Short mmCIF file of C-alpha atoms in Angstrom, two decimals:
data_model
loop_
_atom_site.label_atom_id
_atom_site.label_comp_id
_atom_site.label_asym_id
_atom_site.label_seq_id
_atom_site.Cartn_x
_atom_site.Cartn_y
_atom_site.Cartn_z
CA UNK A 237 1.80 27.99 21.38
CA UNK A 238 1.73 26.78 17.75
CA UNK A 239 0.52 23.24 17.32
CA UNK A 240 0.80 22.19 20.62
CA UNK A 241 -2.35 20.02 20.65
CA UNK A 242 -1.13 18.28 17.73
CA UNK A 243 2.12 17.04 18.91
CA UNK A 244 0.59 16.25 22.37
CA UNK A 245 -1.53 13.58 20.22
CA UNK A 246 1.35 12.48 18.26
CA UNK A 247 3.57 12.10 21.25
CA UNK A 248 1.10 10.17 23.12
CA UNK A 249 0.15 7.91 20.29
CA UNK A 250 3.94 7.45 19.34
CA UNK A 251 4.45 6.50 23.16
CA UNK A 252 1.63 3.97 23.36
CA UNK A 253 2.64 2.21 19.77
CA UNK A 254 6.37 2.36 19.85
CA UNK A 255 7.07 2.77 23.65
CA UNK A 256 5.51 -0.63 24.15
CA UNK A 257 8.34 -2.10 22.15
CA UNK A 258 11.29 -0.29 24.14
CA UNK A 259 12.80 -2.06 27.11
CA UNK A 260 12.72 0.70 29.59
CA UNK A 261 13.96 -1.19 32.47
CA UNK A 262 17.37 -1.40 31.01
CA UNK A 263 19.89 0.19 33.56
CA UNK A 264 21.16 2.93 31.20
CA UNK A 265 17.47 4.50 30.74
CA UNK A 266 16.99 7.84 31.80
CA UNK A 267 13.67 9.82 31.55
CA UNK A 268 13.57 13.35 31.44
CA UNK A 269 10.28 14.90 32.64
CA UNK A 270 8.34 18.04 33.28
CA UNK A 271 9.45 20.10 30.92
CA UNK A 272 8.36 22.13 27.74
CA UNK A 273 9.61 20.27 24.59
CA UNK A 274 10.62 22.70 21.80
CA UNK A 275 11.11 21.17 18.29
CA UNK A 276 12.35 24.04 15.98
CA UNK A 277 11.90 21.55 13.05
CA UNK A 278 8.34 21.76 13.37
CA UNK A 279 7.47 24.57 15.21
CA UNK A 280 5.93 22.82 17.99
CA UNK A 281 5.90 22.98 21.83
CA UNK A 282 4.85 20.26 23.98
CA UNK A 283 4.24 21.41 27.69
CA UNK A 284 4.35 18.69 30.46
CA UNK A 285 6.55 16.76 27.82
CA UNK A 286 9.30 13.85 28.54
CA UNK A 287 12.15 12.35 27.12
CA UNK A 288 13.13 8.85 27.38
CA UNK A 289 17.04 8.32 26.60
CA UNK A 290 18.79 5.08 26.07
CA UNK A 291 22.08 4.13 24.66
CA UNK A 292 22.54 8.04 23.75
CA UNK A 293 19.32 8.13 21.72
CA UNK A 294 15.96 9.62 22.16
CA UNK A 295 13.92 6.51 22.29
CA UNK A 296 10.45 7.64 23.18
CA UNK A 297 8.54 11.32 23.65
CA UNK A 298 5.67 12.05 25.32
CA UNK A 299 3.39 14.27 27.29
CA UNK A 300 2.55 13.47 31.04
CA UNK A 301 -1.27 12.54 31.28
CA UNK A 302 -3.18 12.89 34.78
CA UNK A 303 -4.51 9.68 33.86
CA UNK A 304 -1.37 7.71 32.82
CA UNK A 305 2.10 6.90 34.59
CA UNK A 306 5.32 8.00 33.21
CA UNK A 307 7.18 5.35 31.28
CA UNK A 308 9.61 3.02 33.83
CA UNK A 309 13.25 4.08 33.87
CA UNK A 310 16.53 3.49 35.63
CA UNK A 311 16.59 7.25 36.42
CA UNK A 312 14.11 10.03 36.56
CA UNK A 313 15.43 13.44 36.14
CA UNK A 314 12.70 16.18 37.23
CA UNK A 315 13.12 19.05 34.64
CA UNK A 316 11.04 21.42 36.76
CA UNK A 317 8.84 22.99 34.48
CA UNK A 318 11.92 24.14 32.31
CA UNK A 319 12.50 24.14 28.31
CA UNK A 320 14.21 21.46 26.26
CA UNK A 321 15.37 22.02 22.69
CA UNK A 322 17.69 20.47 20.45
CA UNK A 323 21.75 20.91 20.97
CA UNK A 324 22.74 23.88 19.05
CA UNK A 325 25.02 23.46 16.07
CA UNK A 326 28.05 25.74 15.11
CA UNK A 327 28.81 25.17 11.43
CA UNK A 328 32.06 27.40 11.53
CA UNK A 329 34.27 27.03 14.46
CA UNK A 330 37.86 26.72 14.64
CA UNK A 331 38.04 24.83 17.69
CA UNK A 332 41.69 23.62 17.51
CA UNK A 333 42.96 26.79 16.42
CA UNK A 334 45.27 29.36 18.38
CA UNK A 335 45.14 33.03 18.51
CA UNK A 336 46.75 35.16 15.44
CA UNK A 337 50.33 35.73 15.99
CA UNK A 338 53.17 36.77 13.70
CA UNK A 339 56.33 34.46 13.87
CA UNK A 340 59.51 34.91 12.31
CA UNK A 341 60.53 32.10 9.77
CA UNK A 342 63.74 31.85 7.51
CA UNK A 343 64.01 35.67 8.70
CA UNK A 344 60.52 36.77 7.65
CA UNK A 345 57.27 37.39 9.49
CA UNK A 346 54.91 34.86 8.95
CA UNK A 347 51.11 34.70 10.31
CA UNK A 348 50.59 31.62 12.67
CA UNK A 349 47.08 30.20 13.91
CA UNK A 350 49.08 27.22 15.66
CA UNK A 351 46.95 26.00 18.62
CA UNK A 352 47.69 24.05 21.84
CA UNK A 353 45.87 20.82 23.00
CA UNK A 354 45.02 22.46 26.25
CA UNK A 355 43.81 25.64 24.65
CA UNK A 356 41.58 23.56 22.42
CA UNK A 357 40.47 21.38 25.66
CA UNK A 358 39.15 24.75 27.14
CA UNK A 359 37.46 26.03 24.21
CA UNK A 360 35.68 22.87 23.59
CA UNK A 361 34.54 22.66 27.16
CA UNK A 362 33.43 26.39 27.28
CA UNK A 363 31.37 25.92 23.76
CA UNK A 364 29.75 22.95 25.13
CA UNK A 365 28.65 24.62 28.08
CA UNK A 366 26.84 27.13 26.02
CA UNK A 367 24.71 24.95 24.39
CA UNK A 368 26.72 23.71 21.26
CA UNK A 369 26.87 20.20 20.91
CA UNK A 370 27.71 19.60 17.16
CA UNK A 371 30.18 21.52 15.11
CA UNK A 372 32.09 21.88 12.05
CA UNK A 373 35.70 23.33 11.54
CA UNK A 374 35.87 24.52 7.98
CA UNK A 375 39.47 24.82 8.16
CA UNK A 376 42.26 23.66 10.72
CA UNK A 377 45.41 21.50 11.46
CA UNK A 378 44.23 18.10 10.42
CA UNK A 379 46.39 16.16 13.02
CA UNK A 380 45.05 18.40 15.87
CA UNK A 381 41.43 18.20 14.72
CA UNK A 382 41.83 14.29 14.31
CA UNK A 383 43.40 14.24 17.88
CA UNK A 384 40.54 16.19 19.30
CA UNK A 385 37.91 13.82 17.69
CA UNK A 386 39.87 10.78 19.19
CA UNK A 387 39.76 12.18 22.54
CA UNK A 388 36.35 13.44 22.58
CA UNK A 389 34.92 10.44 21.15
CA UNK A 390 37.02 8.29 23.95
CA UNK A 391 35.17 10.53 26.48
CA UNK A 392 38.47 11.78 27.46
CA UNK A 393 37.81 15.35 26.38
CA UNK A 394 34.30 17.20 26.77
CA UNK A 395 33.30 19.26 23.80
CA UNK A 396 31.09 19.39 20.59
CA UNK A 397 31.14 16.11 18.12
CA UNK A 398 33.29 17.91 15.33
CA UNK A 399 33.81 17.14 11.73
CA UNK A 400 36.33 19.23 9.84
CA UNK A 401 38.32 20.55 6.82
CA UNK A 402 42.17 20.50 6.74
CA UNK A 403 44.69 23.24 6.05
CA UNK A 404 43.06 26.18 3.32
CA UNK A 405 44.91 25.87 0.15
CA UNK A 406 46.25 29.41 -0.04
CA UNK A 407 49.08 30.99 -1.35
CA UNK A 408 49.59 33.05 1.62
CA UNK A 409 51.65 31.41 4.25
CA UNK A 410 49.96 30.61 7.73
CA UNK A 411 51.43 28.50 9.92
CA UNK A 412 49.34 25.83 11.20
CA UNK A 413 46.59 27.08 8.74
CA UNK A 414 47.41 26.96 4.85
CA UNK A 415 49.27 25.00 2.40
CA UNK A 416 49.95 25.69 -1.36
CA UNK A 417 50.94 22.69 -3.59
CA UNK A 418 52.56 23.61 -6.60
CA UNK A 419 51.53 20.78 -9.25
CA UNK A 420 48.54 18.65 -9.45
CA UNK A 421 50.38 15.98 -7.88
CA UNK A 422 51.20 17.92 -4.91
CA UNK A 423 47.74 19.18 -4.66
CA UNK A 424 46.50 15.11 -4.75
CA UNK A 425 48.93 14.29 -2.14
CA UNK A 426 47.73 16.77 0.02
CA UNK A 427 44.07 16.20 -0.27
CA UNK A 428 44.89 12.16 0.31
CA UNK A 429 46.91 13.28 3.40
CA UNK A 430 43.93 15.55 4.75
CA UNK A 431 41.40 12.88 4.27
CA UNK A 432 43.53 10.26 5.81
CA UNK A 433 43.49 12.44 8.81
CA UNK A 434 39.66 12.44 8.85
CA UNK A 435 39.10 15.63 6.75
CA UNK A 436 35.51 15.68 5.22
CA UNK A 437 36.06 18.92 3.16
CA UNK A 438 38.81 20.62 1.57
CA UNK A 439 39.05 24.59 2.05
CA UNK A 440 39.71 26.71 -0.79
CA UNK A 441 40.69 29.99 0.21
CA UNK A 442 40.45 33.78 -1.24
CA UNK A 443 44.16 33.90 -2.84
CA UNK A 444 43.49 31.42 -5.12
CA UNK A 445 43.18 31.94 -8.99
CA UNK A 446 40.08 30.85 -10.90
CA UNK A 447 42.05 27.66 -12.32
CA UNK A 448 43.17 26.65 -8.93
CA UNK A 449 39.46 26.96 -7.48
CA UNK A 450 38.31 24.97 -10.43
CA UNK A 451 41.07 22.26 -10.02
CA UNK A 452 40.29 22.10 -6.14
CA UNK A 453 37.06 21.60 -6.67
CA UNK A 454 37.68 18.62 -9.23
CA UNK A 455 40.25 17.23 -7.02
CA UNK A 456 38.17 16.87 -4.03
CA UNK A 457 35.17 15.42 -5.33
CA UNK A 458 37.42 12.68 -7.26
CA UNK A 459 38.95 11.90 -3.63
CA UNK A 460 35.37 11.53 -2.22
CA UNK A 461 35.72 14.63 -0.39
CA UNK A 462 33.57 18.04 -0.52
CA UNK A 463 34.81 21.38 -1.36
CA UNK A 464 34.31 24.46 0.83
CA UNK A 465 35.31 27.79 -0.41
CA UNK A 466 36.01 31.69 1.29
CA UNK A 467 36.22 33.43 -1.71
CA UNK A 468 37.24 37.03 -2.80
CA UNK A 469 38.02 38.14 -6.44
CA UNK A 470 36.64 34.83 -7.78
CA UNK A 471 33.24 34.98 -8.21
CA UNK A 472 30.54 32.90 -6.17
CA UNK A 473 28.94 32.15 -9.43
CA UNK A 474 32.28 30.90 -10.98
CA UNK A 475 32.42 28.41 -8.09
CA UNK A 476 28.86 27.44 -7.77
CA UNK A 477 28.71 27.09 -11.64
CA UNK A 478 31.43 24.18 -10.99
CA UNK A 479 29.33 22.53 -7.93
CA UNK A 480 30.99 23.80 -5.08
CA UNK A 481 29.36 22.28 -1.91
CA UNK A 482 29.50 25.25 0.58
CA UNK A 483 30.36 28.70 0.67
CA UNK A 484 31.21 30.70 4.03
CA UNK A 485 31.34 34.40 4.77
CA UNK A 486 29.17 37.21 4.01
CA UNK A 487 32.12 38.69 1.66
CA UNK A 488 30.90 37.36 -1.86
CA UNK A 489 33.04 40.56 -3.05
CA UNK A 490 33.80 39.58 -6.60
CA UNK A 491 33.40 42.50 -9.00
CA UNK A 492 31.72 40.04 -11.42
CA UNK A 493 28.84 40.40 -9.28
CA UNK A 494 28.67 44.34 -9.68
CA UNK A 495 27.74 46.24 -13.19
CA UNK A 496 27.98 49.48 -14.43
CA UNK A 497 29.73 52.72 -12.73
CA UNK A 498 29.21 50.47 -9.31
CA UNK A 499 31.75 47.89 -10.88
CA UNK A 500 34.21 50.70 -11.94
CA UNK A 501 34.40 52.62 -8.89
CA UNK A 502 34.52 49.15 -6.79
CA UNK A 503 37.63 48.10 -9.07
CA UNK A 504 39.23 51.33 -8.34
CA UNK A 505 39.00 51.08 -4.71
CA UNK A 506 40.47 47.46 -4.79
CA UNK A 507 43.70 48.79 -6.18
CA UNK A 508 44.90 49.87 -2.78
CA UNK A 509 46.90 46.91 -1.57
CA UNK A 510 46.44 45.25 1.96
CA UNK A 511 43.40 47.28 2.56
CA UNK A 512 40.33 45.83 4.47
CA UNK A 513 38.10 48.48 2.99
CA UNK A 514 36.52 46.02 0.33
CA UNK A 515 34.75 44.25 3.21
CA UNK A 516 32.43 47.38 3.30
CA UNK A 517 32.96 48.79 0.05
CA UNK A 518 31.39 45.90 -1.95
CA UNK A 519 28.32 46.02 0.11
CA UNK A 520 28.09 49.57 -0.68
CA UNK A 521 28.21 49.14 -4.43
CA UNK A 522 26.13 45.87 -4.67
CA UNK A 523 22.73 45.90 -6.07
CA UNK A 524 20.66 42.45 -5.28
CA UNK A 525 18.62 43.16 -7.83
CA UNK A 526 20.88 43.25 -10.78
CA UNK A 527 21.38 40.37 -13.36
CA UNK A 528 24.55 38.79 -11.66
CA UNK A 529 23.04 38.76 -8.35
CA UNK A 530 19.64 37.36 -9.54
CA UNK A 531 21.27 34.57 -11.43
CA UNK A 532 23.74 33.85 -8.39
CA UNK A 533 20.84 33.48 -5.98
CA UNK A 534 19.01 31.30 -8.54
CA UNK A 535 22.06 28.98 -9.12
CA UNK A 536 22.43 28.51 -5.03
CA UNK A 537 19.02 27.79 -4.81
CA UNK A 538 18.84 25.45 -7.56
CA UNK A 539 22.09 23.26 -6.46
CA UNK A 540 21.25 23.69 -2.88
CA UNK A 541 24.86 25.16 -1.84
CA UNK A 542 25.16 25.48 1.31
CA UNK A 543 26.37 28.88 3.20
CA UNK A 544 27.04 29.89 6.29
CA UNK A 545 27.56 33.81 6.31
CA UNK A 546 28.95 34.45 9.86
CA UNK A 547 27.41 37.85 9.94
CA UNK A 548 29.15 38.47 13.24
CA UNK A 549 32.45 38.55 11.15
CA UNK A 550 31.62 41.70 9.14
CA UNK A 551 29.95 43.31 12.49
CA UNK A 552 33.38 42.93 14.61
CA UNK A 553 35.15 44.25 11.38
CA UNK A 554 32.93 47.22 10.98
CA UNK A 555 32.50 48.02 14.95
CA UNK A 556 36.07 47.00 15.80
CA UNK A 557 36.64 49.85 18.06
CA UNK A 558 33.07 48.95 19.76
CA UNK A 559 33.76 45.49 20.74
CA UNK A 560 33.99 46.04 24.32
CA UNK A 561 30.41 46.94 24.46
CA UNK A 562 29.50 44.43 21.81
CA UNK A 563 31.31 41.75 24.07
CA UNK A 564 31.82 42.66 27.43
CA UNK A 565 34.39 41.13 29.46
CA UNK A 566 31.94 39.45 31.73
CA UNK A 567 30.78 37.42 28.58
CA UNK A 568 34.12 36.37 27.55
CA UNK A 569 35.05 33.54 29.94
CA UNK A 570 34.35 31.06 26.78
CA UNK A 571 37.97 32.32 25.83
CA UNK A 572 41.03 31.05 27.46
CA UNK A 573 42.50 33.88 29.51
CA UNK A 574 45.56 33.88 27.04
CA UNK A 575 43.22 34.61 24.17
CA UNK A 576 41.10 37.21 25.99
CA UNK A 577 44.23 39.63 26.06
CA UNK A 578 44.52 39.70 22.16
CA UNK A 579 41.36 39.03 20.33
CA UNK A 580 40.02 42.53 20.18
CA UNK A 581 43.30 43.92 18.88
CA UNK A 582 43.42 41.07 16.12
CA UNK A 583 40.05 42.17 15.02
CA UNK A 584 41.18 45.91 14.63
CA UNK A 585 43.87 45.27 12.48
CA UNK A 586 41.75 45.48 9.09
CA UNK A 587 40.52 49.06 10.04
CA UNK A 588 43.46 50.50 12.01
CA UNK A 589 43.79 53.29 9.44
CA UNK A 590 40.36 53.72 8.92
CA UNK A 591 39.14 57.73 9.45
CA UNK A 592 36.21 58.17 11.18
CA UNK A 593 34.15 58.67 8.03
CA UNK A 594 35.33 55.74 6.73
CA UNK A 595 34.30 53.67 10.27
CA UNK A 596 30.99 55.57 9.77
CA UNK A 597 30.43 54.42 6.11
CA UNK A 598 31.41 50.73 7.06
CA UNK A 599 28.74 50.81 9.97
CA UNK A 600 26.38 51.75 7.63
CA UNK A 601 26.70 48.72 5.50
CA UNK A 602 25.91 46.12 7.98
CA UNK A 603 21.83 46.18 7.09
CA UNK A 604 22.71 45.31 3.81
CA UNK A 605 24.84 42.55 4.82
CA UNK A 606 21.88 41.31 6.76
CA UNK A 607 19.79 42.20 3.60
CA UNK A 608 22.00 39.40 1.61
CA UNK A 609 21.08 36.98 4.41
CA UNK A 610 17.34 37.58 4.03
CA UNK A 611 17.69 37.46 0.40
CA UNK A 612 19.36 33.94 0.13
CA UNK A 613 16.91 32.83 2.88
CA UNK A 614 13.80 34.05 0.93
CA UNK A 615 15.20 32.45 -2.19
CA UNK A 616 15.63 28.83 -0.41
CA UNK A 617 19.31 28.66 -0.54
CA UNK A 618 20.18 26.68 2.50
CA UNK A 619 21.60 28.38 5.54
CA UNK A 620 23.11 27.44 8.81
CA UNK A 621 24.76 29.21 11.68
CA UNK A 622 28.39 30.01 12.20
CA UNK A 623 30.54 32.03 14.40
CA UNK A 624 34.10 31.92 12.69
CA UNK A 625 35.44 31.61 16.52
CA UNK A 626 37.42 29.33 18.40
CA UNK A 627 34.64 29.22 20.80
CA UNK A 628 30.95 29.90 20.36
CA UNK A 629 29.14 31.25 23.23
CA UNK A 630 28.35 35.17 22.62
CA UNK A 631 29.22 34.88 19.18
CA UNK A 632 26.75 32.53 18.60
CA UNK A 633 24.10 34.10 20.25
CA UNK A 634 25.05 37.29 18.54
CA UNK A 635 24.69 35.32 15.06
CA UNK A 636 21.03 34.34 15.83
CA UNK A 637 20.30 38.14 16.82
CA UNK A 638 21.51 39.27 13.46
CA UNK A 639 19.59 36.63 11.66
CA UNK A 640 16.66 37.60 13.60
CA UNK A 641 16.78 41.34 12.76
CA UNK A 642 17.46 40.49 9.33
CA UNK A 643 13.77 39.55 9.05
CA UNK A 644 13.64 36.10 10.61
CA UNK A 645 11.32 34.69 13.29
CA UNK A 646 12.66 33.11 16.38
CA UNK A 647 11.28 29.74 15.02
CA UNK A 648 13.28 30.11 11.72
CA UNK A 649 16.27 31.15 13.69
CA UNK A 650 16.17 28.39 15.76
CA UNK A 651 15.45 25.98 12.78
CA UNK A 652 18.75 27.36 11.18
CA UNK A 653 20.66 26.65 14.63
CA UNK A 654 19.27 23.15 14.99
CA UNK A 655 17.94 21.40 12.14
CA UNK A 656 19.38 24.00 9.60
CA UNK A 657 23.08 22.92 11.03
CA UNK A 658 22.21 19.13 10.77
CA UNK A 659 21.44 19.35 7.03
CA UNK A 660 24.45 21.57 6.52
CA UNK A 661 26.78 18.79 7.62
CA UNK A 662 24.56 15.56 6.51
CA UNK A 663 23.66 14.56 9.85
CA UNK A 664 20.36 12.79 9.18
CA UNK A 665 19.74 11.98 13.08
CA UNK A 666 20.96 15.04 14.84
CA UNK A 667 18.71 18.14 15.25
CA UNK A 668 15.53 17.26 16.27
CA UNK A 669 13.64 16.09 19.53
CA UNK A 670 12.24 12.85 17.95
CA UNK A 671 12.33 9.25 18.55
CA UNK A 672 15.48 7.68 16.85
CA UNK A 673 17.42 10.99 17.00
CA UNK A 674 20.98 11.24 18.78
CA UNK A 675 20.23 12.70 22.56
CA UNK A 676 21.67 16.30 22.11
CA UNK A 677 19.61 18.44 23.76
CA UNK A 678 19.98 21.68 26.03
CA UNK A 679 17.80 22.61 29.07
CA UNK A 680 16.93 26.22 29.69
CA UNK A 681 15.05 28.20 32.53
CA UNK A 682 13.27 30.46 30.01
CA UNK A 683 11.79 30.25 26.74
CA UNK A 684 13.94 30.72 23.46
CA UNK A 685 10.79 30.88 21.04
CA UNK A 686 9.86 34.11 23.04
CA UNK A 687 13.49 35.68 23.60
CA UNK A 688 16.90 34.41 21.98
CA UNK A 689 18.40 35.74 25.06
CA UNK A 690 17.01 32.61 26.63
CA UNK A 691 20.13 30.96 25.29
CA UNK A 692 22.00 32.41 27.90
CA UNK A 693 20.06 30.66 30.57
CA UNK A 694 21.21 26.78 29.61
CA UNK A 695 21.76 25.10 32.91
CA UNK A 696 21.97 21.32 31.62
CA UNK A 697 23.47 20.05 28.42
CA UNK A 698 22.99 16.53 27.03
CA UNK A 699 25.33 15.11 24.74
CA UNK A 700 24.87 11.83 23.17
CA UNK A 701 22.83 10.96 26.32
CA UNK A 702 25.33 12.40 28.73
CA UNK A 703 24.22 14.94 30.84
CA UNK A 704 26.72 17.80 31.83
CA UNK A 705 25.89 20.43 34.16
CA UNK A 706 26.90 23.96 32.64
CA UNK A 707 28.23 24.82 36.38
CA UNK A 708 30.32 21.47 36.64
CA UNK A 709 31.52 22.44 33.11
CA UNK A 710 32.58 26.08 34.18
CA UNK A 711 34.39 24.78 37.11
CA UNK A 712 36.43 22.52 34.76
CA UNK A 713 37.52 25.59 32.97
CA UNK A 714 39.27 27.01 35.87
CA UNK A 715 41.68 24.24 35.81
CA UNK A 716 42.51 24.87 32.09
CA UNK A 717 43.07 28.50 32.62
CA UNK A 718 46.81 28.70 33.34
CA UNK A 719 48.25 27.75 30.19
CA UNK A 720 51.15 29.76 28.37
CA UNK A 721 50.69 29.87 24.96
#
């Protein structure tokens, strides 16, 4: 165990010095004890540890000593020598979205992502049940997100604490997903509307021009919001130079980041309209040591531009014909039954016409995608964990596994999942097991520092001091399983 003794001494001293000032006789105090406390932020484990929780906060931590009694609390919970770590944070969760469908509008087919409140409730509960206590939606229907937060904060709905961006700014019409203002005044009005509905960011999308991306960043900052972008032909470098706050997806697929014959070949391949092949072709041509990529890494690190790469999104496109192996049906309880019917088919759409040779070529690029992740990590670009899903569950674990096989240790991966996510979302008192922090933590039967698969053994989720048994949360899902979409 790394630094176990030092944390033990610190914890004991803290409980002796600060604990004396805590009113542990308060009726709402809860002492969780007899557990190994895992704090990824400091890469420390504390055996025989305890946590005292009051008013939704951790007020003391310590190690049980043979010569000393435990702090007095209104309620004691024996964790039976299990493991405790901070709650997970998903920085790319489209919690309030519905399944992707095509509907007719004015006689034309239009993509829709419109959700349903009960569908949202299902995915919120399933996400919480897998240990995710905090999430960020980088795009979604503002009214739906605002309603979720009202209900969740009032205690009516159970699920992760959520912050969010509003509709994406994008020329392609997506019902329940996009807007495309025509004038600067229209952009300002839409941004003001999203802000009034609780959005913290605006989302700039891949169909925008350079001028529109620049305008979006400028207007977001003028309105006191941040800007996040999913870009394609517009380069990450262009957005970073303008001070974009965050970038998402491992798809920095601008030709401007390529050079020479690679750039020429890629541009020729991009001429085919409506083809998803660019999602792997860019990586086939990318050289992370070329001058544009090196400049990008430097800029992102200097400006501390926040990035979530959603490696699972690339993998699911490349391996769309193998999703039943990657995500067996037994893991898909996190999706509402209506979502389970169509999600694999929707992900297969970008590659429906790929030949077997093209599929093989795409799959061969996955290590290159992971190499981008490791290059960014090694350059000290701030990264966090996101799933690009409506429910975290197995997608979150797979994102952690892909991060680990990219070259990170389990400790480093767990840092991204906890304190890294908190920094990504500017949450100063979330993501650690420490006095004064929000009491968001999970209890597992096995140790995730040893094996990331331990995250499938979560049996209790404590969010803002309220404990939820995973078996009870799963039982609630049964009551929400009969919604017709």
